[in-house]
PDB file of C-alpha atoms in Angstrom:
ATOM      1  CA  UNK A   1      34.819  18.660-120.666  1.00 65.00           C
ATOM      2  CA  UNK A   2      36.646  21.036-118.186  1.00 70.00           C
ATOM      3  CA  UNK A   3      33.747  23.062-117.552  1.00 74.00           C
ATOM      4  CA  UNK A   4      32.047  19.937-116.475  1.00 76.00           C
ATOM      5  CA  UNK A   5      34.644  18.656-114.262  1.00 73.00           C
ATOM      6  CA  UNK A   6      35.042  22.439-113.023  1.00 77.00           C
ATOM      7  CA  UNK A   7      31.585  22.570-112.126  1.00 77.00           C
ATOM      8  CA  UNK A   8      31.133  18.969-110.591  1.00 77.00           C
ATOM      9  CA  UNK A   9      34.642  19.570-108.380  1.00 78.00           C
ATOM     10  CA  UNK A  10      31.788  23.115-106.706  1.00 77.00           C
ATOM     11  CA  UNK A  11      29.164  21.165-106.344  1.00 79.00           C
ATOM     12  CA  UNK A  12      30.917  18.653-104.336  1.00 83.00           C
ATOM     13  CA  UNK A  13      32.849  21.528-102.932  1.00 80.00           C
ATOM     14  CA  UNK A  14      29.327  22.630-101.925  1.00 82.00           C
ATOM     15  CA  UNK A  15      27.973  19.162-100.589  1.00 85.00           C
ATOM     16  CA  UNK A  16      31.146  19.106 -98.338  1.00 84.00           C
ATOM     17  CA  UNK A  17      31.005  22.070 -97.005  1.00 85.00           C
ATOM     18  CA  UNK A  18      26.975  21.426 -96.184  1.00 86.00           C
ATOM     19  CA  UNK A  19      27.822  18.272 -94.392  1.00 86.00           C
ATOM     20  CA  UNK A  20      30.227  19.934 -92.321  1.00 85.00           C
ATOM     21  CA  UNK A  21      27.557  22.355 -91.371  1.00 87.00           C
ATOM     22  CA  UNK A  22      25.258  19.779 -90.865  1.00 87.00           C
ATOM     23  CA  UNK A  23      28.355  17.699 -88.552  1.00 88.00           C
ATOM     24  CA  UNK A  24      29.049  21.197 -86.312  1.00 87.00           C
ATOM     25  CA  UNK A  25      24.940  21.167 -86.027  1.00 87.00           C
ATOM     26  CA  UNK A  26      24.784  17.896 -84.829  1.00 88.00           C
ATOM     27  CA  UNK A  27      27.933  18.617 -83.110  1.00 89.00           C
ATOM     28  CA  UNK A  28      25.783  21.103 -80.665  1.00 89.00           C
ATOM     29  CA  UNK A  29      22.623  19.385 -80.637  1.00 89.00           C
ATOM     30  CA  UNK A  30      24.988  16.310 -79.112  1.00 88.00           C
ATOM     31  CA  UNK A  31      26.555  19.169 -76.427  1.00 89.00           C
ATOM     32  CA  UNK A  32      23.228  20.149 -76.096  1.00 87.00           C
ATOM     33  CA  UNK A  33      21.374  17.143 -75.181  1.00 88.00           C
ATOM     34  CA  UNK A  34      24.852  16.441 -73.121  1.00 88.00           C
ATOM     35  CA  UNK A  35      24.393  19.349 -70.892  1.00 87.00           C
ATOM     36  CA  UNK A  36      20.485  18.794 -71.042  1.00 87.00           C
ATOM     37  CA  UNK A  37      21.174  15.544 -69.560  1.00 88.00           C
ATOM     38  CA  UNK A  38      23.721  16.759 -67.331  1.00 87.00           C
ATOM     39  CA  UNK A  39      20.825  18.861 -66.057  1.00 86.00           C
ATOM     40  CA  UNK A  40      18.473  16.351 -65.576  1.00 85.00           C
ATOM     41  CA  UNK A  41      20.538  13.781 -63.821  1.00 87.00           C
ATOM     42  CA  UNK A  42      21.477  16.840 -61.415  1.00 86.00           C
ATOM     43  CA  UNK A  43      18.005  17.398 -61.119  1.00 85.00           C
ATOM     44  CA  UNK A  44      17.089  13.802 -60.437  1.00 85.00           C
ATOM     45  CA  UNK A  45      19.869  14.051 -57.868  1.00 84.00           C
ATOM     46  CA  UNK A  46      18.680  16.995 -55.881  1.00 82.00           C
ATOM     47  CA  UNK A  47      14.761  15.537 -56.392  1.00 81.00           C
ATOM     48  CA  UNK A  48      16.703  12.539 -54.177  1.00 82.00           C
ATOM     49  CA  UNK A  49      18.521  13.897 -51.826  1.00 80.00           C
ATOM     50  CA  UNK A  50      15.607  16.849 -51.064  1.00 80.00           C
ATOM     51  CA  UNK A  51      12.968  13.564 -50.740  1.00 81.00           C
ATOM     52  CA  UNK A  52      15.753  12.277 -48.655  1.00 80.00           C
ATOM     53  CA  UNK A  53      15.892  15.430 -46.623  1.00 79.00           C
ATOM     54  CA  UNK A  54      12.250  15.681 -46.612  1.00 80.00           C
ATOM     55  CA  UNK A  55      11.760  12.149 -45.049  1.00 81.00           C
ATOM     56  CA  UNK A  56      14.407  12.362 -43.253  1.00 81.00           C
ATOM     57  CA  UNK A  57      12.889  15.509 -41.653  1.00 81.00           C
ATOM     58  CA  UNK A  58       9.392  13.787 -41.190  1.00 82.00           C
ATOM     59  CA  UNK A  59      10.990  10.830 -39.050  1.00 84.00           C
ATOM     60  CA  UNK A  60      13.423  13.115 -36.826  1.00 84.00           C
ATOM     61  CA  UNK A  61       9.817  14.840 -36.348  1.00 85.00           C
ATOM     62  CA  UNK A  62       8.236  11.993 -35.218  1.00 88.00           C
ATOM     63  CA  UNK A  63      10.935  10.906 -33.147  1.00 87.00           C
ATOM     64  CA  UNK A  64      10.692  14.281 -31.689  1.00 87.00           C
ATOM     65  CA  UNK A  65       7.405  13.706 -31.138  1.00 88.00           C
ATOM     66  CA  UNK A  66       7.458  10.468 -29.671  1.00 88.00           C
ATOM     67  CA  UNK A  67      10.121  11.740 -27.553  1.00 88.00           C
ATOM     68  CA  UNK A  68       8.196  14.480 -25.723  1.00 88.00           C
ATOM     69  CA  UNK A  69       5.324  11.695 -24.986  1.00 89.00           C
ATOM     70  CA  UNK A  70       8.151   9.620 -23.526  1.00 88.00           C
ATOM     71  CA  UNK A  71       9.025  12.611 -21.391  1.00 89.00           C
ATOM     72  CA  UNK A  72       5.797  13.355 -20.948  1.00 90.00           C
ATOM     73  CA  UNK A  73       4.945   9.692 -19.487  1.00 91.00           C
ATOM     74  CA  UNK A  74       8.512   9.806 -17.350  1.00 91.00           C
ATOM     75  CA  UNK A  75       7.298  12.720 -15.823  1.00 91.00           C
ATOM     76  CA  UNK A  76       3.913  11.425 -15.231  1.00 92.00           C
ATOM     77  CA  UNK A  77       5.613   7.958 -13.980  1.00 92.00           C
ATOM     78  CA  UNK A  78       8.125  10.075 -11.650  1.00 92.00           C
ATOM     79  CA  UNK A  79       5.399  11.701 -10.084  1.00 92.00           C
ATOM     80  CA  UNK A  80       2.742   8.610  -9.719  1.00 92.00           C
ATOM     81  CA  UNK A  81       5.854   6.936  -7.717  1.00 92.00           C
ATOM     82  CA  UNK A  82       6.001  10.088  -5.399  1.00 91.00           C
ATOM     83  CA  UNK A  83       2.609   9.651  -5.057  1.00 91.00           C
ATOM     84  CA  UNK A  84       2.696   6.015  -4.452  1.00 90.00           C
ATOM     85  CA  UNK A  85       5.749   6.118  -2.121  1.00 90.00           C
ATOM     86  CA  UNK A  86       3.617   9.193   0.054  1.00 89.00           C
ATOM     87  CA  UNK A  87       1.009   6.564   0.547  1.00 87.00           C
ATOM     88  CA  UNK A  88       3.002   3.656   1.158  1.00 82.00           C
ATOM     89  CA  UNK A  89       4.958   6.176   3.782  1.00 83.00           C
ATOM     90  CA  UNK A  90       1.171   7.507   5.241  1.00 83.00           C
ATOM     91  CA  UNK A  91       0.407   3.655   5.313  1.00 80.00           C
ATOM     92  CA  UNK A  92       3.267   3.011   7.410  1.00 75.00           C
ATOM     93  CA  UNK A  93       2.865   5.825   9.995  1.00 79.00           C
ATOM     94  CA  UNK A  94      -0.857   4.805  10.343  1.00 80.00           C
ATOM     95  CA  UNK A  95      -0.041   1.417  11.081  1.00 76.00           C
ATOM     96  CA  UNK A  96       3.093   2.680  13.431  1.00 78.00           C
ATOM     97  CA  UNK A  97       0.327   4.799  15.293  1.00 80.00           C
ATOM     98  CA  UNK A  98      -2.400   2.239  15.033  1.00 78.00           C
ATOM     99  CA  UNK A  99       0.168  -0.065  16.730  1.00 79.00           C
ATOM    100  CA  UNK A 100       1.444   2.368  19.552  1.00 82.00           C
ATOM    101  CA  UNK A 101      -2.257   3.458  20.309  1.00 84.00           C
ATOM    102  CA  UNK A 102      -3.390  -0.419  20.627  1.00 83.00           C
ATOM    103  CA  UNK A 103       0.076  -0.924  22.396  1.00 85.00           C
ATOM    104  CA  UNK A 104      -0.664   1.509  24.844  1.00 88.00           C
ATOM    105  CA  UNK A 105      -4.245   0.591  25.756  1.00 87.00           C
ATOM    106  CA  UNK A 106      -3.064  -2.673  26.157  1.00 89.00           C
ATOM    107  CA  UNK A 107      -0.739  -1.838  28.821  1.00 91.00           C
ATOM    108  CA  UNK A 108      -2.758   0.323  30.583  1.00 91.00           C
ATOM    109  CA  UNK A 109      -5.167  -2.793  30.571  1.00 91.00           C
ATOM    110  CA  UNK A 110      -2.023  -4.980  32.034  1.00 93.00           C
ATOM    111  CA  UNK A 111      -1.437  -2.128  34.271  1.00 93.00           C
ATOM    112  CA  UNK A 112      -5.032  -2.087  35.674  1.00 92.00           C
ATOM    113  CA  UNK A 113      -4.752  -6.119  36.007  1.00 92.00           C
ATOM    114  CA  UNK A 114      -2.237  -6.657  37.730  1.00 93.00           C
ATOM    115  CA  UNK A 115      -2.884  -3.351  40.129  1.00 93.00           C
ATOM    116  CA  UNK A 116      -6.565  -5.381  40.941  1.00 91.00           C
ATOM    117  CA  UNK A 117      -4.619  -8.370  41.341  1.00 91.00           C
ATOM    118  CA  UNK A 118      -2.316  -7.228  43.836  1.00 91.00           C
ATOM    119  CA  UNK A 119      -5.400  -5.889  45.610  1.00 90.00           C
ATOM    120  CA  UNK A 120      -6.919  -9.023  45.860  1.00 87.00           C
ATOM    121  CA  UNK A 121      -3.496 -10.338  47.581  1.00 88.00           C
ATOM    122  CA  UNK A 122      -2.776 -12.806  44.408  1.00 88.00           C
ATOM    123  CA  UNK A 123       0.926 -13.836  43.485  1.00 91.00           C
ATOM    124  CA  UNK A 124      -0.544 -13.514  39.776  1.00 91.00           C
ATOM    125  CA  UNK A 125       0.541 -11.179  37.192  1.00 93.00           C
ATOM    126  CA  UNK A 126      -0.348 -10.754  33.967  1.00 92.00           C
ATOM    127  CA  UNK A 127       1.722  -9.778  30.752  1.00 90.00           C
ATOM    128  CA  UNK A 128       0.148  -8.770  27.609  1.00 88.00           C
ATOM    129  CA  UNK A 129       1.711  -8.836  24.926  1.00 86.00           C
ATOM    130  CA  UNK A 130       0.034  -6.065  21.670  1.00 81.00           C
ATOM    131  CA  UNK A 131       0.505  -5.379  18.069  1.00 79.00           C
ATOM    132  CA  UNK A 132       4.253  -6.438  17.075  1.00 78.00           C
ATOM    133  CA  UNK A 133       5.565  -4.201  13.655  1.00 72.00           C
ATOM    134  CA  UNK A 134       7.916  -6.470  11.808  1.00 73.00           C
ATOM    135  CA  UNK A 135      10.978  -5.951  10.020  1.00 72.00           C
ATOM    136  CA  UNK A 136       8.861  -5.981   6.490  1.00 72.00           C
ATOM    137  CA  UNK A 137       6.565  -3.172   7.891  1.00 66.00           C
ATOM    138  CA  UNK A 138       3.808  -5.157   8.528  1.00 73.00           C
ATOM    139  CA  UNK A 139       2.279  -5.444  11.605  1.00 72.00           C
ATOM    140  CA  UNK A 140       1.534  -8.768  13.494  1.00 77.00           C
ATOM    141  CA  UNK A 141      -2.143  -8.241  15.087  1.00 78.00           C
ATOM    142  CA  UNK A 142      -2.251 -10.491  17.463  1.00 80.00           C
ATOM    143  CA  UNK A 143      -2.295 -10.485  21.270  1.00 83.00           C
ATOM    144  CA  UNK A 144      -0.636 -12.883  24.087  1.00 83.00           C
ATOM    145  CA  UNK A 145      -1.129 -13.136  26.903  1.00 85.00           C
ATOM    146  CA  UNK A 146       1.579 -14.805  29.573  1.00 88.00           C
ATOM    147  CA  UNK A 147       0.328 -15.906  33.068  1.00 90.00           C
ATOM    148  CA  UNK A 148       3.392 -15.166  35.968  1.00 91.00           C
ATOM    149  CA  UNK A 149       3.564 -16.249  39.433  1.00 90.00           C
ATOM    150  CA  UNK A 150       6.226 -14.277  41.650  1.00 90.00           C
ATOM    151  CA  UNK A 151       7.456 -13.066  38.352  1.00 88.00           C
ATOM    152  CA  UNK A 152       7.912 -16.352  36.830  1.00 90.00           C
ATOM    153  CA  UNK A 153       6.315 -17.718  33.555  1.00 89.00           C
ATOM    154  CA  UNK A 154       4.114 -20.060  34.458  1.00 84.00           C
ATOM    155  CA  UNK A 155       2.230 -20.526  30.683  1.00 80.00           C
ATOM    156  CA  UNK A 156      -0.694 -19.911  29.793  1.00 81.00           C
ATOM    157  CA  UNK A 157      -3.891 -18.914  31.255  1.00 82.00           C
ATOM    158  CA  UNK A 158      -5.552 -22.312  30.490  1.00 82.00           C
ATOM    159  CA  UNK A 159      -2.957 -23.971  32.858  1.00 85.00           C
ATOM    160  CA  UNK A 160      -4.633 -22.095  35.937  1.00 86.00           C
ATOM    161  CA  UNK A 161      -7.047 -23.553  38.547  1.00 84.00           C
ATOM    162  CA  UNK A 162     -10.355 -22.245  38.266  1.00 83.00           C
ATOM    163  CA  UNK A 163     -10.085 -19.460  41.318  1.00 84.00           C
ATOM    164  CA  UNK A 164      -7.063 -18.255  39.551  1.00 87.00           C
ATOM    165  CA  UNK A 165      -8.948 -18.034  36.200  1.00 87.00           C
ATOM    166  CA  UNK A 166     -11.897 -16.667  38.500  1.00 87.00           C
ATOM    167  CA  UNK A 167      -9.451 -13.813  40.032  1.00 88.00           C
ATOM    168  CA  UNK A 168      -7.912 -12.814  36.753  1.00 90.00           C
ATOM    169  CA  UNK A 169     -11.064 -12.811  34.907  1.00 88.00           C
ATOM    170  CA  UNK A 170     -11.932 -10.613  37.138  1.00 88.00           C
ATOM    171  CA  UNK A 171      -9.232  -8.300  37.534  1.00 90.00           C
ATOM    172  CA  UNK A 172      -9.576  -7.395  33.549  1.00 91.00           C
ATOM    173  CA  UNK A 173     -13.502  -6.845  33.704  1.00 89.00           C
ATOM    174  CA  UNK A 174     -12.274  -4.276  36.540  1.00 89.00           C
ATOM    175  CA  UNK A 175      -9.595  -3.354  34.248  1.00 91.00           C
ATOM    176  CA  UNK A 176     -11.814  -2.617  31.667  1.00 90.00           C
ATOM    177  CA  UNK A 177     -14.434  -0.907  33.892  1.00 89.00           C
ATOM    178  CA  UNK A 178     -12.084   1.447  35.314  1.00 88.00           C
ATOM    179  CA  UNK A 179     -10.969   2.496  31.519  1.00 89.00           C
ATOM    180  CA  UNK A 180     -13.972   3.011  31.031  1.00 89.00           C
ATOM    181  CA  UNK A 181     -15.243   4.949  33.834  1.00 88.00           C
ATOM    182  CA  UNK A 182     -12.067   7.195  32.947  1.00 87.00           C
ATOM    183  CA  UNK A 183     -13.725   8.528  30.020  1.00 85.00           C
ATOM    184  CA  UNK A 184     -16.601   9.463  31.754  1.00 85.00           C
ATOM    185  CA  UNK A 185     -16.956  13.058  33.215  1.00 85.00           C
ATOM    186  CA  UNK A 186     -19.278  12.115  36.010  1.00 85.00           C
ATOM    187  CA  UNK A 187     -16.710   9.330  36.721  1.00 81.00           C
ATOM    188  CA  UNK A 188     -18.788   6.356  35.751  1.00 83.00           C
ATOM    189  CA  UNK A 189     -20.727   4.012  37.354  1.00 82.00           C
ATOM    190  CA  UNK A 190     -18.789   2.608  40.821  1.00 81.00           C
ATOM    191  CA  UNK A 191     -20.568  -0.647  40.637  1.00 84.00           C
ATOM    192  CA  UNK A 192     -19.404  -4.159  38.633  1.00 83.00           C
ATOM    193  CA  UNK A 193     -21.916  -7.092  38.406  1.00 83.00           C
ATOM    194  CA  UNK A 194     -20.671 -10.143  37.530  1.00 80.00           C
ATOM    195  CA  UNK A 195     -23.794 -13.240  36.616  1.00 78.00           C
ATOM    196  CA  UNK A 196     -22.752 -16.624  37.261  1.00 73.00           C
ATOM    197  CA  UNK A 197     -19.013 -16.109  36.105  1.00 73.00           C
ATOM    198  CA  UNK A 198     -17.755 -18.114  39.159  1.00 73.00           C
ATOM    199  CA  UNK A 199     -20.348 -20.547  38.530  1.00 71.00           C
ATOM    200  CA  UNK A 200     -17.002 -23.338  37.572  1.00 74.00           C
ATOM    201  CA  UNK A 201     -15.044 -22.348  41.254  1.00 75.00           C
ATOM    202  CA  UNK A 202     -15.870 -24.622  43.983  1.00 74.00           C
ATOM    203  CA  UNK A 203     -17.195 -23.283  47.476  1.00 72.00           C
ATOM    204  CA  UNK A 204     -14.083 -22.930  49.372  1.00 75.00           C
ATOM    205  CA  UNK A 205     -12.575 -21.143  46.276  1.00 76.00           C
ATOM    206  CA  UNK A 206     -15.628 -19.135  45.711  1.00 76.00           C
ATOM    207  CA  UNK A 207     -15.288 -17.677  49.161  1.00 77.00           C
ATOM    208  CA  UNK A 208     -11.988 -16.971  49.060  1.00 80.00           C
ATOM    209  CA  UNK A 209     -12.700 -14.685  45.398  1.00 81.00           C
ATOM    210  CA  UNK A 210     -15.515 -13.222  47.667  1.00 80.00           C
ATOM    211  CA  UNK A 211     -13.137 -12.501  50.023  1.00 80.00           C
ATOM    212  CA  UNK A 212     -10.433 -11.023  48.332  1.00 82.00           C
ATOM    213  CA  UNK A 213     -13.075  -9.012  46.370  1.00 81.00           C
ATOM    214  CA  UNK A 214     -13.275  -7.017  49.646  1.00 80.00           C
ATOM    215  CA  UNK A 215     -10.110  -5.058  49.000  1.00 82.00           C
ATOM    216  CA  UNK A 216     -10.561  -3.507  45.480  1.00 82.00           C
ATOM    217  CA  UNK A 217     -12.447  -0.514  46.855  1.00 81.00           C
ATOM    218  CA  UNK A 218     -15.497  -1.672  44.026  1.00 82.00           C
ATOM    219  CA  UNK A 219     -19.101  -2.076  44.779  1.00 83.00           C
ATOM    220  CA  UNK A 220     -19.442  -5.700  43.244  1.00 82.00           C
ATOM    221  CA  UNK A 221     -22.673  -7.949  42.864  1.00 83.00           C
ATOM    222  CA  UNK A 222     -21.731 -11.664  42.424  1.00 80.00           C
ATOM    223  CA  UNK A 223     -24.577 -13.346  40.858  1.00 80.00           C
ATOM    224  CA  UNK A 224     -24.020 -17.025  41.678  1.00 77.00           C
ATOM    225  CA  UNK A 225     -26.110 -20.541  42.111  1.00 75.00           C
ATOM    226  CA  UNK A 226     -23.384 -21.631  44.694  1.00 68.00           C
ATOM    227  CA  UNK A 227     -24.614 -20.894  48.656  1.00 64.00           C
ATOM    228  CA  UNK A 228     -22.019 -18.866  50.483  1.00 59.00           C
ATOM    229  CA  UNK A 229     -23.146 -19.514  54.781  1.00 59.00           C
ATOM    230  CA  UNK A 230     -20.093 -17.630  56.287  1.00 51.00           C
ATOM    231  CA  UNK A 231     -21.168 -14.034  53.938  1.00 53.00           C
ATOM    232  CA  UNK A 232     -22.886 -11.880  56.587  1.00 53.00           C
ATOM    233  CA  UNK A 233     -26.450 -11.272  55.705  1.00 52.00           C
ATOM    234  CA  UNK A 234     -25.756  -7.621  55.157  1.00 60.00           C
ATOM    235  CA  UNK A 235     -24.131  -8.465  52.464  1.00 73.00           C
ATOM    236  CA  UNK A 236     -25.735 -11.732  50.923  1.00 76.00           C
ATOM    237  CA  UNK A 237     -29.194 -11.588  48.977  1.00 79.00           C
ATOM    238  CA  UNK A 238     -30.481 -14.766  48.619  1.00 78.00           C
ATOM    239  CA  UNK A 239     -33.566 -15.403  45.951  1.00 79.00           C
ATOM    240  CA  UNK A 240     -35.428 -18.524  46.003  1.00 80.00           C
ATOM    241  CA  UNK A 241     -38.024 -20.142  43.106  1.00 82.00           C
ATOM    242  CA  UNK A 242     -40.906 -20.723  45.442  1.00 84.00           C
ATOM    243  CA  UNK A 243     -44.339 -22.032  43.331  1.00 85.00           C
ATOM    244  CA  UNK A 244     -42.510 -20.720  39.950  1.00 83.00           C
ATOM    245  CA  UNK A 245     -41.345 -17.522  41.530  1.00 84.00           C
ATOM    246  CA  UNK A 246     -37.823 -16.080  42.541  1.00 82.00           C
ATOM    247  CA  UNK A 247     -39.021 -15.317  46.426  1.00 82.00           C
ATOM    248  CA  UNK A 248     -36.350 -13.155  47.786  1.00 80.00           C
ATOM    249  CA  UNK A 249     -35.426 -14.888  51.635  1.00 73.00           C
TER     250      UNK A 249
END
């Protein structure tokens, strides 16, 4: 009937009009959940990038870090090289003084030498050569010494006769004497002895070292097993082994 159809035409009227609700409701909930995921993949973005950050942060920290050590360790490096280059320079000096001071006895030694030399009326002179600083910085200890006669070379001391050896052999022990005797405030003992060191010169040579001997102004004892007849006896001691004992004649 009508009033059937009527009533079935609301209630579908009614149906519709609840599914529409329930569409716009599902509508928002969609929007909703939209925006809510909006949210969260904003969230999930800033999480990132502040983890980012944070790390980020942490390393340029420890880079910091590690680069005040480095500074740290320059600094320490920079001064351990002033340090070393003080020492090295310290080293150097000392060795430049060392050399001058071992230089300079050395010629006063020559000087000495060849002044007793001259005194004994030799054509000898000596020349010493010291401590030589090379280019490096090092320094060369060693010491030379050249043998001249009338101011030429003449080689090396070996090359000499045995009076010439005698005479400068002597003239350093005198050298060395009078150095020493320098240092002395009473002026050291005036007297050299010398035991058998011209033992190796023949007779005629060992007379002639006695004789120049004469002029150095020294009070010198010549200990010797050669026999010496021209000496005057004021000035010759002779011993003697008589019966296993030195008997002086």
């Amino acid at each position: 009937s009508l009033r059937q159809l009527k009533q079935q035409k609301d209630d579908k009227n009614d149906q519709i009009e609840e599914n529409n609700e329930t569409i716009e409701n599902n509508k928002t909930t969609i929007k909703n959940q939209e925006d809510q995921i909006l949210n969260y993949k904003k969230l999930i973005k800033e999480e990132k990038a502040k983890k980012i950050s944070d790390k980020k942060k942490e390393v340029q920290d420890k880079i910091d870090d590690i680069d005040e050590s480095l500074l740290l360790l320059v600094e320490k490096n920079d001064k351990l090289i002033d340090e070393l280059s003080t020492y090295k320079n310290w080293i150097l000096n000392f060795k430049s003084f060392k050399t001058r001071l071992a230089n300079n006895s050395i010629k006063t030694i020559e000087t000495y030498a060849n002044f007793y030399l001259h005194k004994m009326k030799s054509n000898i002179r000596l020349q010493i050569d010291g401590y030589k600083q090379l280019a490096s910085g090092e320094v060369r200890e060693q010491i030379s010494c050249t043998v001249l006669r009338n101011g030429i070379d003449e080689g090396s001391y070996g090359k000499f006769s045995a009076g010439e050896r005698a005479r400068i052999d002597i003239a350093i022990t005198a050298s060395l004497q009078s150095i020493i005797n320098s240092t002395s405030k009473s002026g050291g003992l005036d007297m050299l002895f010398m035991d058998e060191v011209l033992d190796a010169v023949d007779t005629l040579g060992l007379k002639s070292i006695i004789s120049s001997l004469q002029n150095l102004g020294i009070t010198i004892m010549v200990v010797t097993q050669n026999t010496i007849d021209q000496l005057g006896q004021e000035e010759t001691i002779v011993i003697q082994k008589q019966n296993r004992k030195s008997v002086i004649l």
